[in-house]
């Protein structure tokens, strides 16, 4: 894109915290394509949320670039604020070039940006281009260079790099224009969310309009897809991204324990994402069930986990209180002329009695059984919906979804006898 003379040059001498060196990104070369990706050895962070960027590699028209740049600037700032890491193809062209310009908007905290590219297709800023090689984008933090002669040689390493950096954190893909479907298919196959900037042409617009076939069509219809049109501006894109990057909120701990946090386990899909690819005829039913049934099931499942742990804690405290009373009673027998063990016996006995009364009330146990029963009935409803006869028309499908919503509401609020 710089060849058209429309973009300002980059001053590599200005150093900001987190920025790459004046010579461009730090280059890390793999000895072989299937080499292990070890974040520490490559100078990469670990355990970070990842934003992978899939976009157009061709020059972007000036009008579209003028709309995209403010959006990408806001995305970069949001990523920096959330400690997210970008992973791209690393070349100074197309959308990645625009991302590099957007990085310059980060005046304080600069997000880590990793590029993954094949060795024969790129050159760093200290080398001369040969045989049409493309320069690495200079604002990246790290460039992982993979032995290979084709662009596709770097794709497996890109996803392995993402897995190494994310560890157990979320990964979000940002699609801006684009041509290749395989990267998006691989991303969605892992049940990962997709943020699509419509109005940018290419693959992004095809996803937005549903003009898809094969595995990608199935995965898009059943996956977590957020579509924002570039004309809606940076605010809408940031809202969607923050929703996808939302941090897990700790569940409130039992009141009898001070400052103890219980974190609900990460919500898992009721069916494996690969199930959709194996049975594409169920794609609509799975999509509807994921939208209507799954969120309520996961809410009740988490509630049941909280109440179960609360009941367990009261039981453990009651046992601990009884044990403490016994120990100090034995100590009092041994130290006949010392009064303080007796005081502790009385205090421990009172504490054990109070905890026992709380445990006998069974409130936490009843709440757990109620939430668990409702959650399991919703699980049964989910699979019953998948097993039911597929609707013949879209109108029938909407009626079926309405019936499903009513059934979910009934099961969520039904009275359960424990």
mmCIF file with all atom_site columns, N, CA and C in Angstrom, residues 41-85:
data_model
loop_
_atom_site.group_PDB
_atom_site.id
_atom_site.type_symbol
_atom_site.label_atom_id
_atom_site.label_alt_id
_atom_site.label_comp_id
_atom_site.label_asym_id
_atom_site.label_entity_id
_atom_site.label_seq_id
_atom_site.pdbx_PDB_ins_code
_atom_site.Cartn_x
_atom_site.Cartn_y
_atom_site.Cartn_z
_atom_site.occupancy
_atom_site.B_iso_or_equiv
_atom_site.pdbx_formal_charge
_atom_site.auth_seq_id
_atom_site.auth_comp_id
_atom_site.auth_asym_id
_atom_site.auth_atom_id
_atom_site.pdbx_PDB_model_num
ATOM 1   N N  . UNK A 1 41 ? 11.112  -19.500 24.774 1.00 0.00 ? 41 UNK A N  1
ATOM 2   C CA . UNK A 1 41 ? 12.263  -19.547 23.873 1.00 0.00 ? 41 UNK A CA 1
ATOM 3   C C  . UNK A 1 41 ? 12.131  -18.539 22.744 1.00 0.00 ? 41 UNK A C  1
ATOM 4   N N  . UNK A 1 42 ? 10.887  -18.262 22.333 1.00 0.00 ? 42 UNK A N  1
ATOM 5   C CA . UNK A 1 42 ? 10.654  -17.320 21.245 1.00 0.00 ? 42 UNK A CA 1
ATOM 6   C C  . UNK A 1 42 ? 10.456  -15.890 21.741 1.00 0.00 ? 42 UNK A C  1
ATOM 7   N N  . UNK A 1 43 ? 10.536  -15.701 23.036 1.00 0.00 ? 43 UNK A N  1
ATOM 8   C CA . UNK A 1 43 ? 10.331  -14.361 23.585 1.00 0.00 ? 43 UNK A CA 1
ATOM 9   C C  . UNK A 1 43 ? 8.877   -13.928 23.536 1.00 0.00 ? 43 UNK A C  1
ATOM 10  N N  . UNK A 1 44 ? 7.950   -14.894 23.574 1.00 0.00 ? 44 UNK A N  1
ATOM 11  C CA . UNK A 1 44 ? 6.527   -14.586 23.483 1.00 0.00 ? 44 UNK A CA 1
ATOM 12  C C  . UNK A 1 44 ? 5.880   -14.677 24.861 1.00 0.00 ? 44 UNK A C  1
ATOM 13  N N  . UNK A 1 45 ? 4.810   -13.922 25.075 1.00 0.00 ? 45 UNK A N  1
ATOM 14  C CA . UNK A 1 45 ? 4.072   -14.059 26.335 1.00 0.00 ? 45 UNK A CA 1
ATOM 15  C C  . UNK A 1 45 ? 3.295   -15.373 26.348 1.00 0.00 ? 45 UNK A C  1
ATOM 16  N N  . UNK A 1 46 ? 2.803   -15.770 27.502 1.00 0.00 ? 46 UNK A N  1
ATOM 17  C CA . UNK A 1 46 ? 2.022   -17.005 27.619 1.00 0.00 ? 46 UNK A CA 1
ATOM 18  C C  . UNK A 1 46 ? 0.834   -16.750 28.537 1.00 0.00 ? 46 UNK A C  1
ATOM 19  N N  . UNK A 1 47 ? -0.263  -17.407 28.210 1.00 0.00 ? 47 UNK A N  1
ATOM 20  C CA . UNK A 1 47 ? -1.448  -17.242 29.024 1.00 0.00 ? 47 UNK A CA 1
ATOM 21  C C  . UNK A 1 47 ? -2.133  -15.913 28.783 1.00 0.00 ? 47 UNK A C  1
ATOM 22  N N  . UNK A 1 48 ? -2.193  -15.491 27.531 1.00 0.00 ? 48 UNK A N  1
ATOM 23  C CA . UNK A 1 48 ? -2.848  -14.221 27.160 1.00 0.00 ? 48 UNK A CA 1
ATOM 24  C C  . UNK A 1 48 ? -3.998  -14.482 26.196 1.00 0.00 ? 48 UNK A C  1
ATOM 25  N N  . UNK A 1 49 ? -5.015  -13.652 26.271 1.00 0.00 ? 49 UNK A N  1
ATOM 26  C CA . UNK A 1 49 ? -6.067  -13.671 25.260 1.00 0.00 ? 49 UNK A CA 1
ATOM 27  C C  . UNK A 1 49 ? -5.463  -13.277 23.912 1.00 0.00 ? 49 UNK A C  1
ATOM 28  N N  . UNK A 1 50 ? -5.884  -13.972 22.846 1.00 0.00 ? 50 UNK A N  1
ATOM 29  C CA . UNK A 1 50 ? -5.301  -13.751 21.524 1.00 0.00 ? 50 UNK A CA 1
ATOM 30  C C  . UNK A 1 50 ? -6.370  -13.222 20.570 1.00 0.00 ? 50 UNK A C  1
ATOM 31  N N  . UNK A 1 51 ? -5.984  -12.225 19.770 1.00 0.00 ? 51 UNK A N  1
ATOM 32  C CA . UNK A 1 51 ? -6.815  -11.743 18.661 1.00 0.00 ? 51 UNK A CA 1
ATOM 33  C C  . UNK A 1 51 ? -6.063  -12.079 17.377 1.00 0.00 ? 51 UNK A C  1
ATOM 34  N N  . UNK A 1 52 ? -6.541  -13.052 16.639 1.00 0.00 ? 52 UNK A N  1
ATOM 35  C CA . UNK A 1 52 ? -5.915  -13.394 15.363 1.00 0.00 ? 52 UNK A CA 1
ATOM 36  C C  . UNK A 1 52 ? -6.580  -12.578 14.259 1.00 0.00 ? 52 UNK A C  1
ATOM 37  N N  . UNK A 1 53 ? -5.792  -12.076 13.354 1.00 0.00 ? 53 UNK A N  1
ATOM 38  C CA . UNK A 1 53 ? -6.288  -11.191 12.294 1.00 0.00 ? 53 UNK A CA 1
ATOM 39  C C  . UNK A 1 53 ? -6.197  -11.916 10.958 1.00 0.00 ? 53 UNK A C  1
ATOM 40  N N  . UNK A 1 54 ? -7.357  -12.125 10.327 1.00 0.00 ? 54 UNK A N  1
ATOM 41  C CA . UNK A 1 54 ? -7.418  -12.708 8.995  1.00 0.00 ? 54 UNK A CA 1
ATOM 42  C C  . UNK A 1 54 ? -7.998  -11.648 8.060  1.00 0.00 ? 54 UNK A C  1
ATOM 43  N N  . UNK A 1 55 ? -7.224  -11.235 7.072  1.00 0.00 ? 55 UNK A N  1
ATOM 44  C CA . UNK A 1 55 ? -7.724  -10.155 6.232  1.00 0.00 ? 55 UNK A CA 1
ATOM 45  C C  . UNK A 1 55 ? -7.118  -10.138 4.859  1.00 0.00 ? 55 UNK A C  1
ATOM 46  N N  . UNK A 1 56 ? -7.501  -9.126  4.113  1.00 0.00 ? 56 UNK A N  1
ATOM 47  C CA . UNK A 1 56 ? -7.050  -8.962  2.738  1.00 0.00 ? 56 UNK A CA 1
ATOM 48  C C  . UNK A 1 56 ? -5.553  -8.684  2.697  1.00 0.00 ? 56 UNK A C  1
ATOM 49  N N  . UNK A 1 57 ? -4.909  -9.265  1.700  1.00 0.00 ? 57 UNK A N  1
ATOM 50  C CA . UNK A 1 57 ? -3.476  -9.024  1.502  1.00 0.00 ? 57 UNK A CA 1
ATOM 51  C C  . UNK A 1 57 ? -3.219  -8.063  0.345  1.00 0.00 ? 57 UNK A C  1
ATOM 52  N N  . UNK A 1 58 ? -4.266  -7.716  -0.397 1.00 0.00 ? 58 UNK A N  1
ATOM 53  C CA . UNK A 1 58 ? -4.117  -6.781  -1.506 1.00 0.00 ? 58 UNK A CA 1
ATOM 54  C C  . UNK A 1 58 ? -4.213  -5.351  -0.999 1.00 0.00 ? 58 UNK A C  1
ATOM 55  N N  . UNK A 1 59 ? -3.764  -4.403  -1.843 1.00 0.00 ? 59 UNK A N  1
ATOM 56  C CA . UNK A 1 59 ? -3.899  -2.982  -1.494 1.00 0.00 ? 59 UNK A CA 1
ATOM 57  C C  . UNK A 1 59 ? -5.361  -2.639  -1.261 1.00 0.00 ? 59 UNK A C  1
ATOM 58  N N  . UNK A 1 60 ? -5.604  -1.845  -0.221 1.00 0.00 ? 60 UNK A N  1
ATOM 59  C CA . UNK A 1 60 ? -6.964  -1.453  0.141  1.00 0.00 ? 60 UNK A CA 1
ATOM 60  C C  . UNK A 1 60 ? -7.246  -0.067  -0.417 1.00 0.00 ? 60 UNK A C  1
ATOM 61  N N  . UNK A 1 61 ? -8.431  0.079   -1.019 1.00 0.00 ? 61 UNK A N  1
ATOM 62  C CA . UNK A 1 61 ? -8.793  1.372   -1.609 1.00 0.00 ? 61 UNK A CA 1
ATOM 63  C C  . UNK A 1 61 ? -8.794  2.459   -0.530 1.00 0.00 ? 61 UNK A C  1
ATOM 64  N N  . UNK A 1 62 ? -8.479  3.660   -0.964 1.00 0.00 ? 62 UNK A N  1
ATOM 65  C CA . UNK A 1 62 ? -8.319  4.768   -0.030 1.00 0.00 ? 62 UNK A CA 1
ATOM 66  C C  . UNK A 1 62 ? -9.566  5.030   0.798  1.00 0.00 ? 62 UNK A C  1
ATOM 67  N N  . UNK A 1 63 ? -10.757 5.025   0.177  1.00 0.00 ? 63 UNK A N  1
ATOM 68  C CA . UNK A 1 63 ? -11.999 5.308   0.911  1.00 0.00 ? 63 UNK A CA 1
ATOM 69  C C  . UNK A 1 63 ? -12.244 4.255   1.990  1.00 0.00 ? 63 UNK A C  1
ATOM 70  N N  . UNK A 1 64 ? -12.033 2.995   1.638  1.00 0.00 ? 64 UNK A N  1
ATOM 71  C CA . UNK A 1 64 ? -12.241 1.930   2.618  1.00 0.00 ? 64 UNK A CA 1
ATOM 72  C C  . UNK A 1 64 ? -11.186 2.003   3.718  1.00 0.00 ? 64 UNK A C  1
ATOM 73  N N  . UNK A 1 65 ? -9.933  2.288   3.349  1.00 0.00 ? 65 UNK A N  1
ATOM 74  C CA . UNK A 1 65 ? -8.868  2.397   4.348  1.00 0.00 ? 65 UNK A CA 1
ATOM 75  C C  . UNK A 1 65 ? -9.159  3.526   5.336  1.00 0.00 ? 65 UNK A C  1
ATOM 76  N N  . UNK A 1 66 ? -9.750  4.626   4.843  1.00 0.00 ? 66 UNK A N  1
ATOM 77  C CA . UNK A 1 66 ? -10.081 5.753   5.716  1.00 0.00 ? 66 UNK A CA 1
ATOM 78  C C  . UNK A 1 66 ? -11.154 5.365   6.732  1.00 0.00 ? 66 UNK A C  1
ATOM 79  N N  . UNK A 1 67 ? -12.060 4.443   6.366  1.00 0.00 ? 67 UNK A N  1
ATOM 80  C CA . UNK A 1 67 ? -13.077 3.959   7.309  1.00 0.00 ? 67 UNK A CA 1
ATOM 81  C C  . UNK A 1 67 ? -12.483 2.939   8.282  1.00 0.00 ? 67 UNK A C  1
ATOM 82  N N  . UNK A 1 68 ? -11.586 2.108   7.765  1.00 0.00 ? 68 UNK A N  1
ATOM 83  C CA . UNK A 1 68 ? -11.031 1.019   8.561  1.00 0.00 ? 68 UNK A CA 1
ATOM 84  C C  . UNK A 1 68 ? -10.056 1.494   9.631  1.00 0.00 ? 68 UNK A C  1
ATOM 85  N N  . UNK A 1 69 ? -9.247  2.473   9.314  1.00 0.00 ? 69 UNK A N  1
ATOM 86  C CA . UNK A 1 69 ? -8.171  2.870   10.213 1.00 0.00 ? 69 UNK A CA 1
ATOM 87  C C  . UNK A 1 69 ? -8.675  3.286   11.591 1.00 0.00 ? 69 UNK A C  1
ATOM 88  N N  . UNK A 1 70 ? -9.727  4.135   11.715 1.00 0.00 ? 70 UNK A N  1
ATOM 89  C CA . UNK A 1 70 ? -10.224 4.469   13.066 1.00 0.00 ? 70 UNK A CA 1
ATOM 90  C C  . UNK A 1 70 ? -10.736 3.251   13.821 1.00 0.00 ? 70 UNK A C  1
ATOM 91  N N  . UNK A 1 71 ? -11.358 2.320   13.098 1.00 0.00 ? 71 UNK A N  1
ATOM 92  C CA . UNK A 1 71 ? -11.856 1.102   13.748 1.00 0.00 ? 71 UNK A CA 1
ATOM 93  C C  . UNK A 1 71 ? -10.694 0.279   14.287 1.00 0.00 ? 71 UNK A C  1
ATOM 94  N N  . UNK A 1 72 ? -9.655  0.103   13.465 1.00 0.00 ? 72 UNK A N  1
ATOM 95  C CA . UNK A 1 72 ? -8.505  -0.682  13.899 1.00 0.00 ? 72 UNK A CA 1
ATOM 96  C C  . UNK A 1 72 ? -7.763  0.004   15.046 1.00 0.00 ? 72 UNK A C  1
ATOM 97  N N  . UNK A 1 73 ? -7.724  1.329   15.029 1.00 0.00 ? 73 UNK A N  1
ATOM 98  C CA . UNK A 1 73 ? -7.086  2.046   16.142 1.00 0.00 ? 73 UNK A CA 1
ATOM 99  C C  . UNK A 1 73 ? -7.802  1.743   17.451 1.00 0.00 ? 73 UNK A C  1
ATOM 100 N N  . UNK A 1 74 ? -9.131  1.770   17.418 1.00 0.00 ? 74 UNK A N  1
ATOM 101 C CA . UNK A 1 74 ? -9.912  1.485   18.627 1.00 0.00 ? 74 UNK A CA 1
ATOM 102 C C  . UNK A 1 74 ? -9.750  0.032   19.051 1.00 0.00 ? 74 UNK A C  1
ATOM 103 N N  . UNK A 1 75 ? -9.664  -0.869  18.086 1.00 0.00 ? 75 UNK A N  1
ATOM 104 C CA . UNK A 1 75 ? -9.451  -2.281  18.399 1.00 0.00 ? 75 UNK A CA 1
ATOM 105 C C  . UNK A 1 75 ? -8.099  -2.478  19.076 1.00 0.00 ? 75 UNK A C  1
ATOM 106 N N  . UNK A 1 76 ? -7.069  -1.798  18.580 1.00 0.00 ? 76 UNK A N  1
ATOM 107 C CA . UNK A 1 76 ? -5.732  -1.909  19.164 1.00 0.00 ? 76 UNK A CA 1
ATOM 108 C C  . UNK A 1 76 ? -5.722  -1.390  20.598 1.00 0.00 ? 76 UNK A C  1
ATOM 109 N N  . UNK A 1 77 ? -6.336  -0.240  20.816 1.00 0.00 ? 77 UNK A N  1
ATOM 110 C CA . UNK A 1 77 ? -6.380  0.336   22.166 1.00 0.00 ? 77 UNK A CA 1
ATOM 111 C C  . UNK A 1 77 ? -7.134  -0.589  23.117 1.00 0.00 ? 77 UNK A C  1
ATOM 112 N N  . UNK A 1 78 ? -8.245  -1.158  22.643 1.00 0.00 ? 78 UNK A N  1
ATOM 113 C CA . UNK A 1 78 ? -9.024  -2.084  23.472 1.00 0.00 ? 78 UNK A CA 1
ATOM 114 C C  . UNK A 1 78 ? -8.213  -3.326  23.802 1.00 0.00 ? 78 UNK A C  1
ATOM 115 N N  . UNK A 1 79 ? -7.484  -3.843  22.813 1.00 0.00 ? 79 UNK A N  1
ATOM 116 C CA . UNK A 1 79 ? -6.644  -5.013  23.047 1.00 0.00 ? 79 UNK A CA 1
ATOM 117 C C  . UNK A 1 79 ? -5.556  -4.709  24.072 1.00 0.00 ? 79 UNK A C  1
ATOM 118 N N  . UNK A 1 80 ? -4.936  -3.543  23.964 1.00 0.00 ? 80 UNK A N  1
ATOM 119 C CA . UNK A 1 80 ? -3.891  -3.164  24.918 1.00 0.00 ? 80 UNK A CA 1
ATOM 120 C C  . UNK A 1 80 ? -4.460  -3.048  26.326 1.00 0.00 ? 80 UNK A C  1
ATOM 121 N N  . UNK A 1 81 ? -5.638  -2.481  26.435 1.00 0.00 ? 81 UNK A N  1
ATOM 122 C CA . UNK A 1 81 ? -6.268  -2.316  27.746 1.00 0.00 ? 81 UNK A CA 1
ATOM 123 C C  . UNK A 1 81 ? -6.586  -3.661  28.388 1.00 0.00 ? 81 UNK A C  1
ATOM 124 N N  . UNK A 1 82 ? -6.892  -4.660  27.569 1.00 0.00 ? 82 UNK A N  1
ATOM 125 C CA . UNK A 1 82 ? -7.240  -5.992  28.074 1.00 0.00 ? 82 UNK A CA 1
ATOM 126 C C  . UNK A 1 82 ? -6.053  -6.955  28.103 1.00 0.00 ? 82 UNK A C  1
ATOM 127 N N  . UNK A 1 83 ? -4.862  -6.483  27.731 1.00 0.00 ? 83 UNK A N  1
ATOM 128 C CA . UNK A 1 83 ? -3.695  -7.347  27.748 1.00 0.00 ? 83 UNK A CA 1
ATOM 129 C C  . UNK A 1 83 ? -3.715  -8.421  26.688 1.00 0.00 ? 83 UNK A C  1
ATOM 130 N N  . UNK A 1 84 ? -4.447  -8.200  25.593 1.00 0.00 ? 84 UNK A N  1
ATOM 131 C CA . UNK A 1 84 ? -4.545  -9.202  24.528 1.00 0.00 ? 84 UNK A CA 1
ATOM 132 C C  . UNK A 1 84 ? -3.348  -9.116  23.591 1.00 0.00 ? 84 UNK A C  1
ATOM 133 N N  . UNK A 1 85 ? -3.081  -10.215 22.895 1.00 0.00 ? 85 UNK A N  1
ATOM 134 C CA . UNK A 1 85 ? -1.962  -10.322 21.965 1.00 0.00 ? 85 UNK A CA 1
ATOM 135 C C  . UNK A 1 85 ? -2.510  -10.531 20.558 1.00 0.00 ? 85 UNK A C  1
#
